[in-house]
Coordinates of C-alpha atoms and ligand atoms in Angstrom, one line a residue:
M1 CA 91.8 118.6 124.0
K2 CA 93.0 115.0 124.4
E3 CA 96.5 114.5 123.2
L4 CA 96.5 113.1 119.6
Y5 CA 97.8 109.6 119.0
A6 CA 99.4 110.7 115.7
L7 CA 99.5 113.7 113.4
G8 CA 100.4 113.9 109.7
I9 CA 100.6 117.1 107.7
G10 CA 101.2 116.3 104.1
I11 CA 100.4 116.6 100.5
G12 CA 98.5 114.0 98.5
T13 CA 97.0 113.0 95.1
K14 CA 93.4 112.4 94.2
N15 CA 91.8 110.9 91.1
K16 CA 89.4 112.7 88.9
K17 CA 86.5 111.5 91.0
G18 CA 88.0 113.2 94.0
E19 CA 89.1 110.0 95.7
W20 CA 92.4 109.8 97.5
L21 CA 95.3 107.8 95.9
E22 CA 98.1 108.6 98.3
V23 CA 99.6 111.1 100.8
Y24 CA 103.1 112.1 101.6
Y25 CA 103.8 113.2 105.2
P26 CA 107.4 114.7 105.5
A27 CA 107.5 114.7 109.3
P28 CA 104.7 112.7 111.0
L29 CA 104.4 112.8 114.8
L30 CA 103.4 110.1 117.3
N31 CA 102.0 110.8 120.8
V32 CA 101.5 114.4 120.0
S33 CA 102.1 117.0 122.8
E34 CA 99.1 118.7 124.4
E35 CA 100.1 122.1 122.9
I36 CA 100.4 120.8 119.3
S37 CA 97.2 118.8 119.7
A38 CA 95.4 121.9 120.9
A39 CA 96.7 123.9 117.9
I40 CA 95.4 121.3 115.5
N41 CA 92.0 121.2 117.2
E42 CA 91.7 125.0 117.1
H43 CA 92.7 125.4 113.4
V44 CA 91.7 122.2 111.7
G45 CA 90.0 119.5 113.9
S46 CA 90.6 115.8 114.2
G47 CA 90.3 113.2 111.4
T48 CA 91.2 113.9 107.8
N49 CA 90.8 117.5 106.7
E50 CA 92.0 119.2 103.5
L51 CA 93.6 122.5 104.0
N52 CA 92.4 125.5 102.1
T53 CA 95.0 128.2 101.5
E54 CA 93.2 130.8 103.7
K55 CA 93.9 128.6 106.7
L56 CA 97.6 128.2 106.1
D57 CA 99.0 131.3 107.9
S58 CA 97.0 130.8 111.0
L59 CA 97.8 127.1 111.2
A60 CA 101.5 127.7 110.6
A61 CA 101.5 130.3 113.3
G62 CA 99.6 128.1 115.8
L63 CA 102.0 125.2 115.2
K64 CA 105.1 127.4 115.6
A65 CA 103.8 128.7 118.9
A66 CA 103.1 125.2 120.0
G67 CA 106.8 124.2 119.3
A68 CA 106.2 122.4 116.1
G69 CA 108.5 124.4 113.9
E70 CA 109.1 121.7 111.3
Q71 CA 105.4 121.1 110.8
A72 CA 104.8 124.9 110.6
A73 CA 107.4 125.1 107.8
I74 CA 105.6 122.2 106.0
V75 CA 102.3 124.1 106.2
A76 CA 103.9 127.3 105.0
S77 CA 105.4 125.5 102.0
F78 CA 101.8 124.7 100.7
I79 CA 101.2 128.3 99.7
H80 CA 101.6 127.7 95.9
T81 CA 101.0 124.0 95.9
E82 CA 99.4 122.1 93.0
G83 CA 98.8 119.1 95.2
V84 CA 96.2 118.5 97.8
P85 CA 97.4 119.6 101.3
V86 CA 95.9 117.6 104.1
V87 CA 96.0 117.2 107.9
C88 CA 95.4 113.8 109.3
A89 CA 94.9 113.9 113.1
L90 CA 94.2 110.5 114.7
E91 CA 92.8 110.7 118.3
S92 CA 93.6 107.0 119.0
D93 CA 95.2 103.9 117.4
E94 CA 92.1 102.8 115.6
S95 CA 92.1 100.8 112.4
P96 CA 92.7 103.0 109.3
A97 CA 89.5 104.7 108.2
D98 CA 90.7 106.3 104.9
V99 CA 93.7 106.6 102.6
P100 CA 95.3 109.6 104.5
G101 CA 94.9 107.6 107.8
G102 CA 96.4 104.5 106.2
Y103 CA 99.3 106.4 104.8
L104 CA 100.0 108.1 108.1
K105 CA 100.3 104.7 109.8
L106 CA 102.7 103.4 107.0
H107 CA 104.8 106.6 107.5
L108 CA 104.9 106.0 111.3
L109 CA 106.5 102.6 110.6
S110 CA 109.0 103.7 108.0
H111 CA 110.0 106.7 110.2
R112 CA 110.7 104.2 113.0
L113 CA 108.1 105.8 115.2
V114 CA 106.4 102.4 115.7
K115 CA 107.7 98.9 115.2
P116 CA 105.9 96.3 113.2
H117 CA 102.7 95.2 115.0
G118 CA 103.1 98.5 117.0
T119 CA 100.1 100.2 115.3
N120 CA 96.7 98.9 114.3
L121 CA 96.5 98.2 110.6
D122 CA 93.3 96.1 110.6
G123 CA 91.5 96.5 107.3
L124 CA 94.3 98.5 105.6
F125 CA 94.1 96.5 102.4
G126 CA 90.5 97.4 101.9
V127 CA 91.1 101.1 102.6
L128 CA 94.1 101.7 100.2
A129 CA 93.6 102.3 96.5
N130 CA 95.3 100.2 93.8
V131 CA 97.5 102.8 92.1
A132 CA 99.8 103.1 89.1
W133 CA 103.2 104.3 90.5
T134 CA 104.9 106.3 87.7
N135 CA 107.7 108.7 87.0
E136 CA 105.0 111.4 87.2
G137 CA 103.7 110.2 90.6
A138 CA 100.6 108.3 91.6
I139 CA 98.0 107.9 88.8
A140 CA 94.5 106.3 89.0
I141 CA 94.6 103.1 86.9
D142 CA 91.6 104.1 84.8
E143 CA 93.3 107.5 84.0
L144 CA 96.5 105.8 82.8
S145 CA 95.9 105.6 79.0
E146 CA 94.8 109.3 78.9
R147 CA 97.9 110.3 80.9
K148 CA 100.2 108.2 78.7
L149 CA 98.8 109.9 75.6
M150 CA 99.1 113.3 77.1
A151 CA 102.8 112.7 78.0
R152 CA 103.6 111.5 74.5
N153 CA 101.9 114.5 73.0
Q154 CA 104.1 116.7 75.2
G155 CA 107.2 114.8 74.1
R156 CA 107.6 112.7 77.3
Q157 CA 107.1 109.1 78.1
L158 CA 105.2 107.9 81.2
I159 CA 106.9 105.1 82.9
V160 CA 104.8 102.8 85.1
N161 CA 107.0 101.2 87.8
S162 CA 104.3 99.2 89.5
I163 CA 100.6 98.7 89.9
D164 CA 100.1 98.2 93.7
K165 CA 98.4 99.4 96.8
F166 CA 101.8 100.2 98.3
P167 CA 104.5 102.5 96.9
R168 CA 108.2 102.2 97.3
M169 CA 109.3 103.3 100.8
T170 CA 112.2 105.4 99.5
D171 CA 109.8 107.7 97.5
Y172 CA 108.3 108.7 100.9
V173 CA 110.9 107.9 103.7
V174 CA 114.6 107.3 103.7
P175 CA 115.6 106.5 107.3
G176 CA 119.2 107.1 108.4
G177 CA 122.0 104.5 108.2
I178 CA 120.6 102.1 105.6
R179 CA 121.5 100.8 102.2
I180 CA 119.0 99.4 99.7
G181 CA 120.3 97.8 96.5
D182 CA 116.9 98.0 94.6
A183 CA 114.4 100.6 96.0
S184 CA 111.5 98.8 94.4
R185 CA 112.0 95.9 96.8
V186 CA 111.1 97.8 100.0
R187 CA 107.4 98.9 100.4
L188 CA 106.2 101.9 102.3
G189 CA 105.4 100.7 105.8
A190 CA 108.7 98.7 106.1
Y191 CA 110.7 99.4 109.3
L192 CA 114.4 99.4 108.6
G193 CA 116.6 99.8 111.7
E194 CA 119.9 101.7 111.6
G195 CA 122.7 99.6 110.0
T196 CA 120.3 97.6 107.7
T197 CA 121.5 96.6 104.3
V198 CA 118.9 95.3 101.9
M199 CA 120.7 93.8 98.9
H200 CA 119.1 93.6 95.5
E201 CA 117.5 90.2 96.1
G202 CA 116.2 91.3 99.5
F203 CA 112.5 92.3 100.0
V204 CA 110.8 94.0 102.9
N205 CA 107.0 94.2 103.1
F206 CA 104.9 96.7 105.1
N207 CA 104.5 96.1 108.9
A208 CA 107.8 94.1 108.8
G209 CA 111.4 94.8 109.0
T210 CA 114.7 94.8 110.9
E211 CA 116.0 96.0 114.2
G212 CA 119.4 96.9 112.7
P213 CA 122.2 96.2 112.0
N214 CA 121.2 93.4 109.5
M215 CA 122.1 92.0 106.2
I216 CA 119.0 91.2 104.2
E217 CA 119.3 89.2 100.9
G218 CA 116.1 87.3 101.4
R219 CA 112.4 88.1 101.7
I220 CA 110.8 89.6 104.9
S221 CA 107.0 89.0 104.5
A222 CA 104.4 91.2 106.1
G223 CA 104.4 91.0 109.9
V224 CA 107.9 89.5 110.2
F225 CA 110.5 91.3 112.4
V226 CA 114.2 90.4 112.4
G227 CA 116.5 91.1 115.4
A228 CA 119.8 92.8 115.5
G229 CA 122.8 91.2 114.0
S230 CA 120.8 88.6 111.9
D231 CA 121.5 87.8 108.3
L232 CA 118.9 86.5 105.8
G233 CA 120.8 84.8 103.0
G234 CA 120.2 85.2 99.3
G235 CA 116.7 84.1 98.2
S236 CA 115.7 83.0 101.7
S237 CA 112.1 83.5 102.9
A238 CA 110.6 84.4 106.2
M239 CA 107.0 83.3 105.8
G240 CA 104.2 85.7 106.2
T241 CA 100.8 85.2 107.8
L242 CA 98.6 87.0 105.2
S243 CA 97.9 83.9 103.2
G244 CA 98.3 80.1 103.3
G245 CA 96.7 79.5 106.7
G246 CA 99.8 79.9 108.9
N247 CA 99.0 81.7 112.1
I248 CA 102.4 81.7 113.8
V249 CA 103.8 85.3 113.6
I250 CA 107.3 84.8 112.4
S251 CA 110.1 86.6 113.9
V252 CA 113.9 86.1 113.9
G253 CA 115.9 86.8 117.0
K254 CA 119.3 88.3 117.3
E255 CA 122.4 87.0 115.5
C256 CA 120.7 84.4 113.4
L257 CA 121.7 83.1 110.0
V258 CA 119.0 82.0 107.6
G259 CA 121.0 80.4 104.8
A260 CA 120.7 81.1 101.1
N261 CA 117.4 79.7 99.7
A262 CA 116.3 78.6 103.1
G263 CA 113.0 79.4 104.6
I264 CA 111.2 79.6 108.0
G265 CA 107.6 79.0 108.9
I266 CA 108.4 79.1 112.7
A267 CA 110.0 81.9 114.7
L268 CA 113.7 81.7 115.5
G269 CA 115.1 82.7 118.9
D270 CA 118.5 84.2 119.2
R271 CA 121.7 82.7 117.6
C272 CA 120.0 80.2 115.3
T273 CA 121.2 79.0 112.0
V274 CA 119.2 77.4 109.2
E275 CA 121.2 75.5 106.6
A276 CA 121.2 76.9 103.0
G277 CA 118.3 75.4 101.1
L278 CA 116.3 74.1 104.0
Y279 CA 112.7 75.2 104.4
I280 CA 111.3 74.6 107.9
T281 CA 107.5 74.8 108.1
A282 CA 105.6 74.5 111.3
G283 CA 104.7 70.9 110.6
T284 CA 108.2 69.7 109.6
K285 CA 109.2 66.7 111.7
V286 CA 112.6 67.4 113.2
Q287 CA 115.2 64.9 114.7
M288 CA 116.8 66.4 117.7
I289 CA 120.5 65.4 117.8
D290 CA 122.2 65.7 121.2
D291 CA 125.8 66.9 121.6
A292 CA 127.1 63.3 121.5
G293 CA 125.6 63.1 117.9
T294 CA 122.8 60.6 118.7
I295 CA 119.1 61.1 117.9
A296 CA 117.5 62.2 121.1
T297 CA 113.8 62.8 120.2
K298 CA 111.6 63.7 117.2
V299 CA 109.5 66.8 117.4
K300 CA 107.4 69.0 115.2
A301 CA 109.2 72.2 114.3
S302 CA 106.3 74.3 115.8
E303 CA 107.5 73.0 119.2
L304 CA 110.8 74.7 118.6
N305 CA 109.1 78.0 117.8
G306 CA 111.1 80.9 119.2
K307 CA 113.8 78.8 120.8
S308 CA 117.4 80.0 120.9
G309 CA 120.8 78.5 120.0
L310 CA 119.6 76.0 117.4
L311 CA 121.1 74.8 114.1
F312 CA 118.8 73.3 111.6
R313 CA 120.1 71.2 108.7
R314 CA 118.8 68.5 106.3
N315 CA 121.0 65.4 106.7
S316 CA 122.5 65.0 103.3
L317 CA 122.7 61.2 103.7
T318 CA 119.2 60.4 105.2
G319 CA 117.2 63.5 104.1
A320 CA 115.9 64.0 107.7
V321 CA 115.7 67.5 109.1
E322 CA 117.9 67.7 112.1
C323 CA 118.3 70.2 114.9
L324 CA 121.6 70.5 116.8
T325 CA 123.1 72.9 119.3
N326 CA 124.4 75.9 117.3
K327 CA 128.0 76.0 118.2
S328 CA 129.1 78.9 115.9
A329 CA 126.5 81.7 115.9
V330 CA 126.7 84.1 113.0
E331 CA 128.8 87.3 113.3
L332 CA 127.9 90.0 110.8
N333 CA 130.7 91.0 108.6
D334 CA 131.5 94.5 110.0
E335 CA 133.0 95.7 106.8
L336 CA 129.6 95.3 105.1
H337 CA 127.9 97.6 107.6
A338 CA 130.6 100.2 108.2
H339 CA 129.5 102.4 105.3
N340 CA 125.7 102.8 105.8
Ligands
LIG1 C1 124.4 74.5 108.0 C2 125.8 75.1 108.0 C3 125.8 76.4 108.8 C4 126.8 74.1 108.6 O1 128.0 74.8 108.6 P1 129.2 74.3 109.6 O2 128.6 74.3 111.0 O3 130.3 75.2 109.3 O4 129.3 72.8 109.2 P2 130.6 72.1 108.7 O5 130.6 72.1 107.2 O6 131.8 72.5 109.5 O7 130.2 70.6 109.2 C5 130.2 70.2 110.5 C6 129.9 68.7 110.5 O8 128.5 68.5 110.1 C7 128.4 67.8 108.9 N1 127.4 68.3 108.1 C8 127.2 69.6 107.8 N2 126.1 69.7 107.0 C9 125.6 68.5 107.0 C10 124.4 68.0 106.4 N3 123.6 68.7 105.7 N4 124.1 66.7 106.5 C11 124.9 65.9 107.2 N5 126.1 66.3 107.8 C12 126.4 67.6 107.7 C13 129.8 67.9 108.3 O9 130.1 66.9 107.5 C14 130.7 68.0 109.5 O10 130.9 66.7 110.0 P3 132.3 66.2 110.5 O11 132.8 67.2 111.5 O12 132.1 64.8 111.0 O13 133.1 66.3 109.3 C15 126.2 75.5 106.5 O14 126.3 74.4 105.7 C16 125.3 76.5 105.9 O15 124.3 76.1 105.3 N6 125.5 77.8 106.0 C17 124.7 78.8 105.4 C18 125.6 79.8 104.6 C19 124.7 80.7 103.8 O16 123.8 80.4 103.1 N7 125.0 82.1 103.9 C20 124.3 83.1 103.3 C21 124.9 83.5 102.0 S1 124.0 84.6 101.0

């Protein structure tokens, strides 16, 4: 059998109509070995397949023999499960076809197996279900009132944390060496590199994230990736491409500082600084200031897309947006990262 692109063995939730709401994969695999791929093909097959309990022993034995001890143990744990055990085996990096396939790709990102833009997520929004994320797990929205009543009758209260297509990352994956002030601010599918701190104001969307180490107190929209040693200040915004017509894929290079309440609609190269409160969009007209302090040229910010070593500020006397050579590139405060 052809080696699988990705494999997830997990446990999920369905609504009363039998439609998938979500799947949790404890240990997904990328670029699966020939032996493991062959074992999956023999016992389950490719695509999405629910596991019936009769198959558990043979699949666990096959995976163990193929060297996938962790995955074999996951299968063995399903013996008395009340959830829906599922195997999702993707032959290639195609766009997600169903909820289990979509969740597998989101897990690959948060497990750091692929970087943002490293896996095909075309059409993901249409595939995922809008779900009520509660203290009792994922619940279909049209089953909520019944479940709330049931909980009350049993002396409990059902707490709804969000209504969304994406759950909190930390309910599925907690990668090593990170801190997150408020778990609800990081969606499943975020990629947080080792040494990343996301403070309470920070936000990281799916298919977006940080190389690590980083200090994130601002918003990282879908598709944005931030390089090592960069700092996004409180309330800052790295613009996404999902809405608003922007088509530049925003990224931030290494050792940049995007100041508090600043924003970027262009990519930054390495060692760039954006003054606190300054929002640069692709169309912003920028005065280039040479090292002697005189205005050299005027350019559109999009022409500076991805360039390194720049300092952007709004001249507090004239109001013009200026771009200078960045003489003091940011250094992350080591103390803040030593305890992740
Ligand atoms: C843009 C920024 C980096 C400039 O800092 P800096 O390089 O230390 O600048 P300085 O304050 O030393 O100023 C250097 C010179 O530029 C001038 N200057 C600075 N900002 C200016 C502005 N907006 N308009 C006009 N002149 C300005 C200063 O007056 C000074 O001129 P001088 O040498 O003739 O006196 C800083 O203002 C900033 O916004 N930092 C972001 C901090 C932040 O938000 N961190 C995240 C926290 S959550």
